[in-house]
């Protein structure tokens, strides 16, 4: 990998380091939400021959979609802090995609190198998201678009379960993240700030659009894998025990257990809803 991060030992706001690896979880989401993410990428207005940056490319599924849009005459560059994420990206991105290991806050790249910049679920990982946007915007050509995509903090599970338990679970997840990263609630509500941040960063013609990722039972394999592994086992798993009553924790585990007769994903009323909001701006 070409450029090591300047300070790989210092974690970012949400704990990212060059050594951290959550590529499996990222890949599960990308495969699950591919149709909606591709539709979101279409808002970049890419055309053959363009140069595009994926800032915080993670496990890299989006790199292939960007490369498709700019064709063989275009250029796609993916940047990420995590070596493991970049290794996953290298395994699946087309060979012409260039990958750089580095911290976007310190990486040196020539000004105005890109026609478009895509950055998904990454802005809220920076301690100073405005400074990050200003850096990204410096790499855009005049007239180029910066598109920042962000999922809502937690998906909605609309099946007919206990709404009191649902509220308790949402509060428990927030309490877990507040405690884990020492953050207050406002820092966890990232998507709400993006329109203002892009305007503060001096971008013009700021627009917002929300894509709905909606699935009902029976789920296909990609949706089942994502919801079971990333939501039920990871987000709703053991980590929530300290934040829920013993009864609520036990009730949640039954809903999340594929061997339990009440397993949520096998219910005929299971209905999953998640948002992905893109906010874009043009460099004037
Ligand atoms: C939640 S993931 C999103 C990845 C990918 N864009 C996606 O949509 O799946 C955030 C990514 O940003 C990377 N990241 C966090 N802070 C970074 C920084 N300062 N410089 C470069 N990458 C960073 C992380 O390593 C991680 O891959």
Tab-separated table of N, CA and C and ligand atoms in Angstrom, residues 16-17 22 26 29-30 54-59 62 79-82 85 102-105 118-122 124-126, ligand 1:
chain	number	residue	atom	x	y	z
A	16	UNK	N	-12.030	4.686	14.172
A	16	UNK	CA	-11.306	4.141	13.015
A	16	UNK	C	-9.802	4.311	13.171
A	17	UNK	N	-9.084	3.267	12.767
A	17	UNK	CA	-7.627	3.331	12.670
A	17	UNK	C	-7.223	2.553	11.424
A	22	UNK	N	-13.777	-3.694	9.840
A	22	UNK	CA	-15.174	-4.117	9.860
A	22	UNK	C	-15.658	-4.299	8.421
A	26	UNK	N	-19.402	-4.074	6.331
A	26	UNK	CA	-19.590	-3.126	5.225
A	26	UNK	C	-20.058	-3.852	3.970
A	29	UNK	N	-23.731	-4.865	4.016
A	29	UNK	CA	-24.646	-3.751	3.723
A	29	UNK	C	-24.641	-3.417	2.233
A	30	UNK	N	-23.448	-3.394	1.639
A	30	UNK	CA	-23.358	-3.005	0.224
A	30	UNK	C	-24.106	-3.995	-0.658
A	54	UNK	N	-13.655	8.114	-4.464
A	54	UNK	CA	-14.521	7.527	-3.432
A	54	UNK	C	-13.780	7.735	-2.102
A	55	UNK	N	-14.256	8.706	-1.316
A	55	UNK	CA	-13.555	9.112	-0.094
A	55	UNK	C	-14.065	8.289	1.083
A	56	UNK	N	-13.232	7.380	1.590
A	56	UNK	CA	-13.658	6.418	2.619
A	56	UNK	C	-14.357	5.263	1.925
A	57	UNK	N	-13.632	4.606	1.015
A	57	UNK	CA	-14.266	3.619	0.108
A	57	UNK	C	-14.614	2.315	0.805
A	58	UNK	N	-14.110	2.078	2.025
A	58	UNK	CA	-14.463	0.865	2.766
A	58	UNK	C	-14.126	-0.392	1.978
A	59	UNK	N	-15.032	-1.369	1.993
A	59	UNK	CA	-14.762	-2.649	1.341
A	59	UNK	C	-14.903	-2.561	-0.175
A	62	UNK	N	-18.617	-0.054	-4.105
A	62	UNK	CA	-19.011	1.128	-4.877
A	62	UNK	C	-17.981	1.480	-5.956
A	79	UNK	N	-9.961	5.987	-1.516
A	79	UNK	CA	-9.067	6.269	-0.384
A	79	UNK	C	-9.699	5.719	0.882
A	80	UNK	N	-8.913	5.064	1.713
A	80	UNK	CA	-9.409	4.636	3.019
A	80	UNK	C	-8.242	4.542	3.994
A	81	UNK	N	-8.622	4.671	5.273
A	81	UNK	CA	-7.638	4.605	6.354
A	81	UNK	C	-7.255	3.161	6.671
A	82	UNK	N	-8.211	2.251	6.520
A	82	UNK	CA	-8.031	0.881	7.020
A	82	UNK	C	-7.382	-0.023	5.975
A	85	UNK	N	-9.795	-2.865	4.993
A	85	UNK	CA	-10.854	-2.452	4.081
A	85	UNK	C	-10.295	-2.318	2.662
A	102	UNK	N	-4.668	6.016	3.391
A	102	UNK	CA	-4.296	7.284	3.988
A	102	UNK	C	-5.445	7.901	4.746
A	103	UNK	N	-5.089	8.886	5.562
A	103	UNK	CA	-6.076	9.659	6.308
A	103	UNK	C	-6.494	10.830	5.423
A	104	UNK	N	-7.770	10.910	5.139
A	104	UNK	CA	-8.248	11.974	4.249
A	104	UNK	C	-7.930	13.359	4.807
A	105	UNK	N	-7.697	13.450	6.124
A	105	UNK	CA	-7.404	14.760	6.719
A	105	UNK	C	-5.950	15.189	6.507
A	118	UNK	N	-17.515	11.041	-4.295
A	118	UNK	CA	-18.556	10.262	-3.611
A	118	UNK	C	-18.008	9.897	-2.239
A	119	UNK	N	-18.799	10.105	-1.203
A	119	UNK	CA	-18.346	9.712	0.126
A	119	UNK	C	-19.551	9.207	0.915
A	120	UNK	N	-19.578	7.899	1.171
A	120	UNK	CA	-20.755	7.301	1.810
A	120	UNK	C	-20.432	6.874	3.234
A	121	UNK	N	-21.295	7.248	4.141
A	121	UNK	CA	-21.205	6.833	5.550
A	121	UNK	C	-19.824	7.079	6.145
A	122	UNK	N	-19.198	8.153	5.753
A	122	UNK	CA	-17.827	8.423	6.212
A	122	UNK	C	-17.707	9.779	6.908
A	124	UNK	N	-19.386	11.378	9.076
A	124	UNK	CA	-19.613	11.431	10.523
A	124	UNK	C	-18.514	10.704	11.304
A	125	UNK	N	-17.504	10.157	10.596
A	125	UNK	CA	-16.378	9.523	11.292
A	125	UNK	C	-15.263	10.538	11.593
A	126	UNK	N	-15.390	11.741	11.055
A	126	UNK	CA	-14.352	12.746	11.282
A	126	UNK	C	-14.646	13.572	12.527
B	1	LIG	C1	-18.782	3.309	7.739
B	1	LIG	S1	-17.460	3.076	6.678
B	1	LIG	C2	-18.159	3.395	5.065
B	1	LIG	C3	-17.391	2.735	3.967
B	1	LIG	C4	-17.999	2.815	2.580
B	1	LIG	N1	-17.998	4.167	2.063
B	1	LIG	C5	-19.399	2.252	2.582
B	1	LIG	O1	-20.333	2.988	2.254
B	1	LIG	O2	-19.548	1.075	2.922
B	1	LIG	C6	-16.390	4.458	6.939
B	1	LIG	C7	-15.055	4.278	6.236
B	1	LIG	O3	-14.288	5.459	6.397
B	1	LIG	C8	-12.959	5.095	6.674
B	1	LIG	N2	-12.357	6.235	7.379
B	1	LIG	C9	-12.682	6.703	8.603
B	1	LIG	N3	-11.935	7.770	8.907
B	1	LIG	C10	-11.128	7.983	7.824
B	1	LIG	C11	-10.112	8.939	7.523
B	1	LIG	N4	-9.772	9.890	8.403
B	1	LIG	N5	-9.483	8.870	6.338
B	1	LIG	C12	-9.808	7.886	5.437
B	1	LIG	N6	-10.755	6.963	5.668
B	1	LIG	C13	-11.400	7.013	6.848
B	1	LIG	C14	-13.072	3.830	7.516
B	1	LIG	O4	-11.880	3.066	7.511
B	1	LIG	C15	-14.232	3.128	6.825
B	1	LIG	O5	-13.802	2.296	5.791
